[in-house]
């Protein structure tokens, strides 16, 4: 039996005096004073997939022989990846972001970073560092993508993924492994799921709104429950995937189609059979609402509900409902197609 801790409970935060140790004691030093860099007005920049986003970094003054280095903190390995380095006159780009980043440089004190065609993997923490001998200083910003988290398991049942398989499975469904912040936000918005799943940093969690016996018992408070860090190779769980807005459209084709016929029907319309992440994105951002089960690319059958009603599953909350993974020979469902 796995042991777990309870994190992120709103009730716990309200009730536990022990958490007061997280507050900074009176009189303790605050963040170091910035001599050259302006503190950003907003530490979080909100965007969506496919958009252009700018992370602000502005200098008060230009010291001699300075450089500005932008880097991204990678939660999966706790390292910083260099993105761009500039001395004010010249710059050099590094890494996979290289083709999509540039300095805004709207004036001589502006070292802000602009990212075009924002991708799912761009979400996270960035650092703008002024490198100036002994007087180095930096500011941190978070790029936040508006999106949706969904639990995912394969056709052969629950708890089949090691970490690397979970990561690959999410990517195959037009998504990526969720971060803890994304999972926590999804829980505050109503995600209630009893199966534990991998997230991006290699830890395992599950979000519970309604405490119940099969999910740790009725006595445990609601919250994002955690198994902590697990063996990425040996341990097996489900996955929590994250996707953002679509650069395209999902639509339904009615019919009595088996899985192969469903794919062909989409192809005949110049489209592809939709992936799970694309259906969730269409439900979240385009309010796609259909009572019809349809095939998806992974062989599952699902349907999106934004206005719950009795004849469409009877559940009280909006969501993407699932019929699981029926036999691919079954001619019972239509299909959801995606055109980009």
Short mmCIF file of C-alpha atoms in Angstrom, two decimals:
data_model
loop_
_atom_site.label_atom_id
_atom_site.label_comp_id
_atom_site.label_asym_id
_atom_site.label_seq_id
_atom_site.Cartn_x
_atom_site.Cartn_y
_atom_site.Cartn_z
CA UNK A 1 0.00 0.00 0.00
CA UNK A 2 1.48 3.34 -1.01
CA UNK A 3 1.75 5.98 1.66
CA UNK A 4 0.98 9.56 0.74
CA UNK A 5 0.91 13.09 2.06
CA UNK A 6 -1.82 15.67 1.59
CA UNK A 7 -0.82 18.88 -0.18
CA UNK A 8 -2.68 21.93 -1.36
CA UNK A 9 -5.89 21.67 0.66
CA UNK A 10 -7.74 24.94 1.00
CA UNK A 11 -9.30 23.65 4.20
CA UNK A 12 -5.88 22.73 5.57
CA UNK A 13 -4.47 26.14 4.72
CA UNK A 14 -7.32 27.77 6.59
CA UNK A 15 -7.05 25.59 9.67
CA UNK A 16 -3.41 24.75 10.32
CA UNK A 17 -1.39 27.14 12.53
CA UNK A 18 1.74 25.11 11.76
CA UNK A 19 1.79 26.60 8.29
CA UNK A 20 2.56 30.02 9.77
CA UNK A 21 6.24 29.05 9.73
CA UNK A 22 6.14 29.75 6.00
CA UNK A 23 5.67 33.45 6.69
CA UNK A 24 8.79 35.64 6.79
CA UNK A 25 9.58 36.72 10.37
CA UNK A 26 9.25 40.43 11.14
CA UNK A 27 12.48 42.26 10.51
CA UNK A 28 14.03 39.57 8.29
CA UNK A 29 15.67 40.77 5.09
CA UNK A 30 13.56 40.85 1.94
CA UNK A 31 14.77 40.13 -1.60
CA UNK A 32 18.11 41.74 -2.50
CA UNK A 33 17.91 45.32 -3.77
CA UNK A 34 18.11 45.62 -7.54
CA UNK A 35 20.56 48.28 -8.68
CA UNK A 36 20.32 47.85 -12.45
CA UNK A 37 17.19 45.79 -13.19
CA UNK A 38 13.64 47.03 -12.71
CA UNK A 39 11.38 44.76 -10.71
CA UNK A 40 8.63 43.63 -13.14
CA UNK A 41 5.13 45.00 -12.43
CA UNK A 42 3.70 41.51 -12.91
CA UNK A 43 5.74 38.37 -12.23
CA UNK A 44 3.40 36.18 -14.31
CA UNK A 45 2.71 36.57 -18.04
CA UNK A 46 -0.49 34.85 -19.23
CA UNK A 47 -0.75 33.50 -22.76
CA UNK A 48 -2.08 30.63 -24.89
CA UNK A 49 -0.52 28.17 -27.30
CA UNK A 50 0.23 29.75 -30.67
CA UNK A 51 0.33 33.32 -29.32
CA UNK A 52 3.27 35.73 -29.02
CA UNK A 53 4.34 36.50 -25.44
CA UNK A 54 6.87 38.98 -24.04
CA UNK A 55 8.65 38.53 -20.71
CA UNK A 56 9.68 41.99 -19.48
CA UNK A 57 13.25 42.78 -18.39
CA UNK A 58 14.22 46.45 -18.34
CA UNK A 59 17.44 48.06 -17.08
CA UNK A 60 17.58 51.25 -14.99
CA UNK A 61 21.08 52.01 -16.27
CA UNK A 62 23.68 50.46 -18.54
CA UNK A 63 26.79 49.36 -16.63
CA UNK A 64 30.09 48.94 -18.44
CA UNK A 65 30.85 45.60 -20.07
CA UNK A 66 27.58 44.03 -19.02
CA UNK A 67 25.70 41.05 -20.44
CA UNK A 68 22.10 39.98 -20.05
CA UNK A 69 21.42 36.26 -19.99
CA UNK A 70 17.95 34.73 -20.35
CA UNK A 71 17.44 31.15 -19.16
CA UNK A 72 14.57 28.77 -18.43
CA UNK A 73 14.27 26.66 -15.29
CA UNK A 74 13.46 23.07 -16.30
CA UNK A 75 11.32 21.32 -13.63
CA UNK A 76 12.04 17.82 -14.93
CA UNK A 77 15.79 18.06 -14.16
CA UNK A 78 16.04 21.22 -12.00
CA UNK A 79 18.52 22.82 -14.40
CA UNK A 80 18.57 26.14 -16.22
CA UNK A 81 18.78 26.15 -20.00
CA UNK A 82 20.31 29.25 -21.60
CA UNK A 83 18.05 30.88 -24.20
CA UNK A 84 19.81 34.06 -25.27
CA UNK A 85 22.80 36.23 -24.25
CA UNK A 86 23.24 39.88 -25.26
CA UNK A 87 25.69 42.68 -24.55
CA UNK A 88 23.29 45.33 -25.83
CA UNK A 89 24.79 45.37 -29.33
CA UNK A 90 24.96 41.72 -30.30
CA UNK A 91 23.13 38.64 -29.13
CA UNK A 92 23.27 34.88 -29.53
CA UNK A 93 20.42 32.38 -29.25
CA UNK A 94 20.77 28.91 -27.72
CA UNK A 95 18.79 25.67 -27.50
CA UNK A 96 15.46 24.50 -28.93
CA UNK A 97 13.76 27.86 -28.32
CA UNK A 98 16.31 29.57 -30.57
CA UNK A 99 14.16 29.86 -33.74
CA UNK A 100 11.23 31.39 -31.83
CA UNK A 101 12.86 33.93 -29.51
CA UNK A 102 14.16 37.45 -29.95
CA UNK A 103 14.89 40.48 -27.81
CA UNK A 104 12.12 43.07 -27.96
CA UNK A 105 14.66 45.92 -27.70
CA UNK A 106 12.10 48.71 -28.00
CA UNK A 107 14.68 51.09 -26.49
CA UNK A 108 18.31 50.86 -25.35
CA UNK A 109 17.37 49.79 -21.80
CA UNK A 110 14.98 47.06 -22.96
CA UNK A 111 16.19 43.44 -22.71
CA UNK A 112 12.72 41.86 -22.71
CA UNK A 113 12.35 38.41 -24.27
CA UNK A 114 9.69 37.79 -26.94
CA UNK A 115 8.58 34.23 -27.71
CA UNK A 116 6.60 33.65 -30.90
CA UNK A 117 4.23 30.76 -31.61
CA UNK A 118 4.16 29.77 -27.92
CA UNK A 119 4.26 25.97 -27.44
CA UNK A 120 3.07 23.81 -24.55
CA UNK A 121 6.64 23.19 -23.39
CA UNK A 122 7.32 26.95 -23.13
CA UNK A 123 5.32 27.22 -19.88
CA UNK A 124 7.47 27.68 -16.80
CA UNK A 125 9.87 29.93 -14.93
CA UNK A 126 12.34 32.18 -16.75
CA UNK A 127 15.26 34.20 -15.41
CA UNK A 128 16.69 37.44 -16.75
CA UNK A 129 20.18 37.85 -15.29
CA UNK A 130 22.42 40.90 -15.56
CA UNK A 131 26.01 39.63 -15.61
CA UNK A 132 28.27 42.44 -14.43
CA UNK A 133 31.25 41.07 -12.56
CA UNK A 134 30.61 41.08 -8.81
CA UNK A 135 27.27 42.87 -9.13
CA UNK A 136 25.22 40.19 -10.88
CA UNK A 137 21.47 40.38 -10.29
CA UNK A 138 18.37 38.79 -11.76
CA UNK A 139 14.58 38.82 -11.93
CA UNK A 140 12.33 35.77 -12.33
CA UNK A 141 9.12 35.59 -14.34
CA UNK A 142 6.58 32.86 -14.99
CA UNK A 143 5.04 32.19 -18.41
CA UNK A 144 1.58 30.75 -17.74
CA UNK A 145 -0.45 29.04 -20.48
CA UNK A 146 -4.23 28.98 -20.15
CA UNK A 147 -5.20 25.36 -20.59
CA UNK A 148 -6.83 22.21 -19.25
CA UNK A 149 -5.50 19.18 -17.35
CA UNK A 150 -6.90 15.73 -18.01
CA UNK A 151 -6.11 12.27 -16.60
CA UNK A 152 -4.96 9.69 -19.12
CA UNK A 153 -4.49 5.93 -19.11
CA UNK A 154 -3.94 3.47 -21.98
CA UNK A 155 -6.36 0.90 -23.40
CA UNK A 156 -4.88 -1.91 -21.29
CA UNK A 157 -5.95 -0.38 -17.97
CA UNK A 158 -4.78 1.75 -15.06
CA UNK A 159 -1.24 2.09 -13.75
CA UNK A 160 0.60 0.93 -16.87
CA UNK A 161 2.96 3.89 -17.50
CA UNK A 162 6.42 4.44 -16.15
CA UNK A 163 7.43 8.13 -16.22
CA UNK A 164 8.90 8.06 -19.72
CA UNK A 165 5.89 6.22 -21.16
CA UNK A 166 3.52 8.69 -19.48
CA UNK A 167 5.47 11.61 -20.97
CA UNK A 168 5.32 10.04 -24.43
CA UNK A 169 1.61 9.20 -24.11
CA UNK A 170 0.69 12.80 -23.33
CA UNK A 171 2.77 14.07 -26.25
CA UNK A 172 1.02 11.62 -28.59
CA UNK A 173 -2.33 13.13 -27.54
CA UNK A 174 -1.39 16.75 -28.36
CA UNK A 175 -0.48 17.57 -24.76
CA UNK A 176 2.37 17.24 -22.27
CA UNK A 177 2.74 16.08 -18.68
CA UNK A 178 1.18 18.67 -16.39
CA UNK A 179 3.19 20.64 -13.84
CA UNK A 180 2.22 20.58 -10.17
CA UNK A 181 0.92 24.16 -10.49
CA UNK A 182 -1.31 23.13 -13.41
CA UNK A 183 -2.65 20.11 -11.52
CA UNK A 184 -3.27 22.20 -8.41
CA UNK A 185 -5.16 24.83 -10.42
CA UNK A 186 -7.23 22.07 -12.07
CA UNK A 187 -8.11 20.74 -8.62
CA UNK A 188 -9.28 24.18 -7.47
CA UNK A 189 -11.48 24.25 -10.59
CA UNK A 190 -13.08 20.89 -9.79
CA UNK A 191 -10.80 18.07 -11.03
CA UNK A 192 -11.60 15.02 -8.89
CA UNK A 193 -9.77 11.83 -9.84
CA UNK A 194 -9.03 8.73 -7.79
CA UNK A 195 -6.14 7.28 -9.82
CA UNK A 196 -2.61 8.55 -9.17
CA UNK A 197 -0.66 9.90 -12.14
CA UNK A 198 2.76 11.16 -13.12
CA UNK A 199 3.42 14.88 -13.56
CA UNK A 200 6.32 16.66 -15.26
CA UNK A 201 8.79 16.75 -12.36
CA UNK A 202 8.62 12.97 -11.84
CA UNK A 203 6.34 13.05 -8.81
CA UNK A 204 2.98 11.28 -8.54
CA UNK A 205 -0.30 12.80 -7.33
CA UNK A 206 -4.07 12.63 -7.50
CA UNK A 207 -6.64 15.43 -6.89
CA UNK A 208 -9.65 14.78 -4.66
CA UNK A 209 -12.64 17.07 -4.18
CA UNK A 210 -15.01 14.54 -2.60
CA UNK A 211 -13.31 12.33 0.03
CA UNK A 212 -14.49 8.72 -0.27
CA UNK A 213 -13.50 5.21 0.74
CA UNK A 214 -11.85 3.99 -2.50
CA UNK A 215 -9.72 7.17 -2.62
CA UNK A 216 -7.83 7.17 0.67
CA UNK A 217 -10.89 7.16 2.94
CA UNK A 218 -13.53 9.65 4.04
CA UNK A 219 -11.44 11.07 6.90
CA UNK A 220 -8.73 12.57 4.69
CA UNK A 221 -9.27 16.17 3.70
CA UNK A 222 -9.82 17.11 0.06
CA UNK A 223 -6.64 18.19 -1.71
CA UNK A 224 -3.92 17.21 -4.13
CA UNK A 225 -2.62 14.02 -2.56
CA UNK A 226 0.91 12.94 -3.33
CA UNK A 227 3.05 9.82 -3.41
CA UNK A 228 6.11 12.05 -3.86
CA UNK A 229 8.98 11.25 -6.22
CA UNK A 230 8.90 7.71 -7.62
CA UNK A 231 11.26 5.53 -9.64
CA UNK A 232 10.82 6.83 -13.21
CA UNK A 233 11.78 3.48 -14.71
CA UNK A 234 10.12 0.93 -12.44
CA UNK A 235 7.06 2.51 -10.86
CA UNK A 236 3.83 2.57 -12.87
CA UNK A 237 0.89 4.96 -12.68
CA UNK A 238 -1.45 6.89 -14.98
CA UNK A 239 -0.62 10.35 -16.37
CA UNK A 240 -1.94 13.87 -15.90
CA UNK A 241 -1.68 15.69 -19.23
CA UNK A 242 -1.98 19.39 -19.99
CA UNK A 243 -3.07 21.02 -23.24
CA UNK A 244 -3.84 24.59 -24.33
CA UNK A 245 -5.83 26.28 -27.10
CA UNK A 246 -5.97 24.74 -30.58
CA UNK A 247 -4.59 26.10 -33.80
CA UNK A 248 -7.48 24.48 -35.62
CA UNK A 249 -10.98 23.07 -35.16
CA UNK A 250 -12.55 19.86 -33.86
CA UNK A 251 -15.89 18.74 -35.33
CA UNK A 252 -18.11 15.66 -35.24
CA UNK A 253 -19.11 13.34 -38.10
CA UNK A 254 -22.23 11.32 -37.34
CA UNK A 255 -22.42 7.67 -38.37
CA UNK A 256 -22.12 4.04 -37.34
CA UNK A 257 -18.40 3.64 -37.92
CA UNK A 258 -15.74 1.25 -36.74
CA UNK A 259 -12.35 2.73 -35.81
CA UNK A 260 -10.81 2.33 -39.26
CA UNK A 261 -13.87 3.83 -40.97
CA UNK A 262 -13.78 6.75 -38.52
CA UNK A 263 -10.21 7.60 -39.54
CA UNK A 264 -11.13 7.34 -43.21
CA UNK A 265 -14.20 9.57 -42.76
CA UNK A 266 -12.01 12.33 -41.31
CA UNK A 267 -9.45 11.83 -44.08
CA UNK A 268 -12.19 12.18 -46.71
CA UNK A 269 -12.94 15.62 -45.27
CA UNK A 270 -9.29 16.70 -45.43
CA UNK A 271 -8.91 16.26 -41.67
CA UNK A 272 -7.40 13.80 -39.19
CA UNK A 273 -9.10 11.86 -36.45
CA UNK A 274 -8.85 14.03 -33.34
CA UNK A 275 -6.52 13.31 -30.43
CA UNK A 276 -7.67 13.30 -26.82
CA UNK A 277 -5.90 16.59 -26.04
CA UNK A 278 -7.53 18.24 -29.05
CA UNK A 279 -11.00 17.21 -27.87
CA UNK A 280 -10.31 18.55 -24.37
CA UNK A 281 -9.03 21.80 -25.87
CA UNK A 282 -12.13 22.18 -28.07
CA UNK A 283 -14.33 21.52 -25.03
CA UNK A 284 -12.43 24.04 -22.88
CA UNK A 285 -11.81 26.87 -25.36
CA UNK A 286 -14.51 26.43 -28.03
CA UNK A 287 -17.27 25.14 -25.73
CA UNK A 288 -17.75 22.07 -27.93
CA UNK A 289 -20.86 20.32 -26.62
CA UNK A 290 -22.13 17.07 -28.12
CA UNK A 291 -24.04 14.15 -26.69
CA UNK A 292 -22.61 11.77 -29.30
CA UNK A 293 -19.80 9.35 -28.55
CA UNK A 294 -17.05 9.52 -31.17
CA UNK A 295 -13.81 7.73 -31.95
CA UNK A 296 -10.49 9.41 -31.19
CA UNK A 297 -6.99 8.68 -32.45
CA UNK A 298 -6.00 6.49 -29.48
CA UNK A 299 -8.97 4.15 -30.03
CA UNK A 300 -11.04 5.59 -27.20
CA UNK A 301 -14.60 6.88 -27.52
CA UNK A 302 -15.50 10.16 -25.79
CA UNK A 303 -17.86 13.11 -25.99
CA UNK A 304 -17.63 16.70 -24.67
CA UNK A 305 -20.36 18.23 -22.48
CA UNK A 306 -20.39 21.91 -21.54
CA UNK A 307 -24.09 22.01 -20.53
CA UNK A 308 -24.84 18.94 -18.38
CA UNK A 309 -28.23 17.33 -18.98
CA UNK A 310 -29.94 14.12 -17.99
CA UNK A 311 -29.89 12.45 -21.40
CA UNK A 312 -26.13 13.04 -21.83
CA UNK A 313 -24.72 10.91 -19.07
CA UNK A 314 -26.65 12.50 -16.23
CA UNK A 315 -23.54 13.82 -14.44
CA UNK A 316 -23.97 17.27 -12.86
CA UNK A 317 -20.67 18.81 -13.97
CA UNK A 318 -19.31 19.73 -17.41
CA UNK A 319 -16.53 17.53 -18.75
CA UNK A 320 -15.32 15.14 -21.41
CA UNK A 321 -17.11 11.82 -20.85
CA UNK A 322 -15.55 8.50 -21.85
CA UNK A 323 -16.83 5.15 -23.07
CA UNK A 324 -13.33 3.73 -22.60
CA UNK A 325 -11.73 1.66 -25.35
CA UNK A 326 -14.41 -0.46 -27.06
CA UNK A 327 -13.59 -3.02 -29.73
CA UNK A 328 -12.31 -1.21 -32.82
CA UNK A 329 -14.61 -3.36 -34.95
CA UNK A 330 -17.73 -2.00 -33.23
CA UNK A 331 -19.94 0.07 -35.56
CA UNK A 332 -21.75 2.15 -32.95
CA UNK A 333 -20.12 5.59 -32.88
CA UNK A 334 -19.34 8.58 -35.02
CA UNK A 335 -15.96 10.29 -35.02
CA UNK A 336 -14.34 13.55 -33.93
CA UNK A 337 -12.07 15.09 -36.56
CA UNK A 338 -9.43 17.80 -36.31
CA UNK A 339 -8.50 20.20 -39.09
CA UNK A 340 -5.59 22.60 -38.54
#
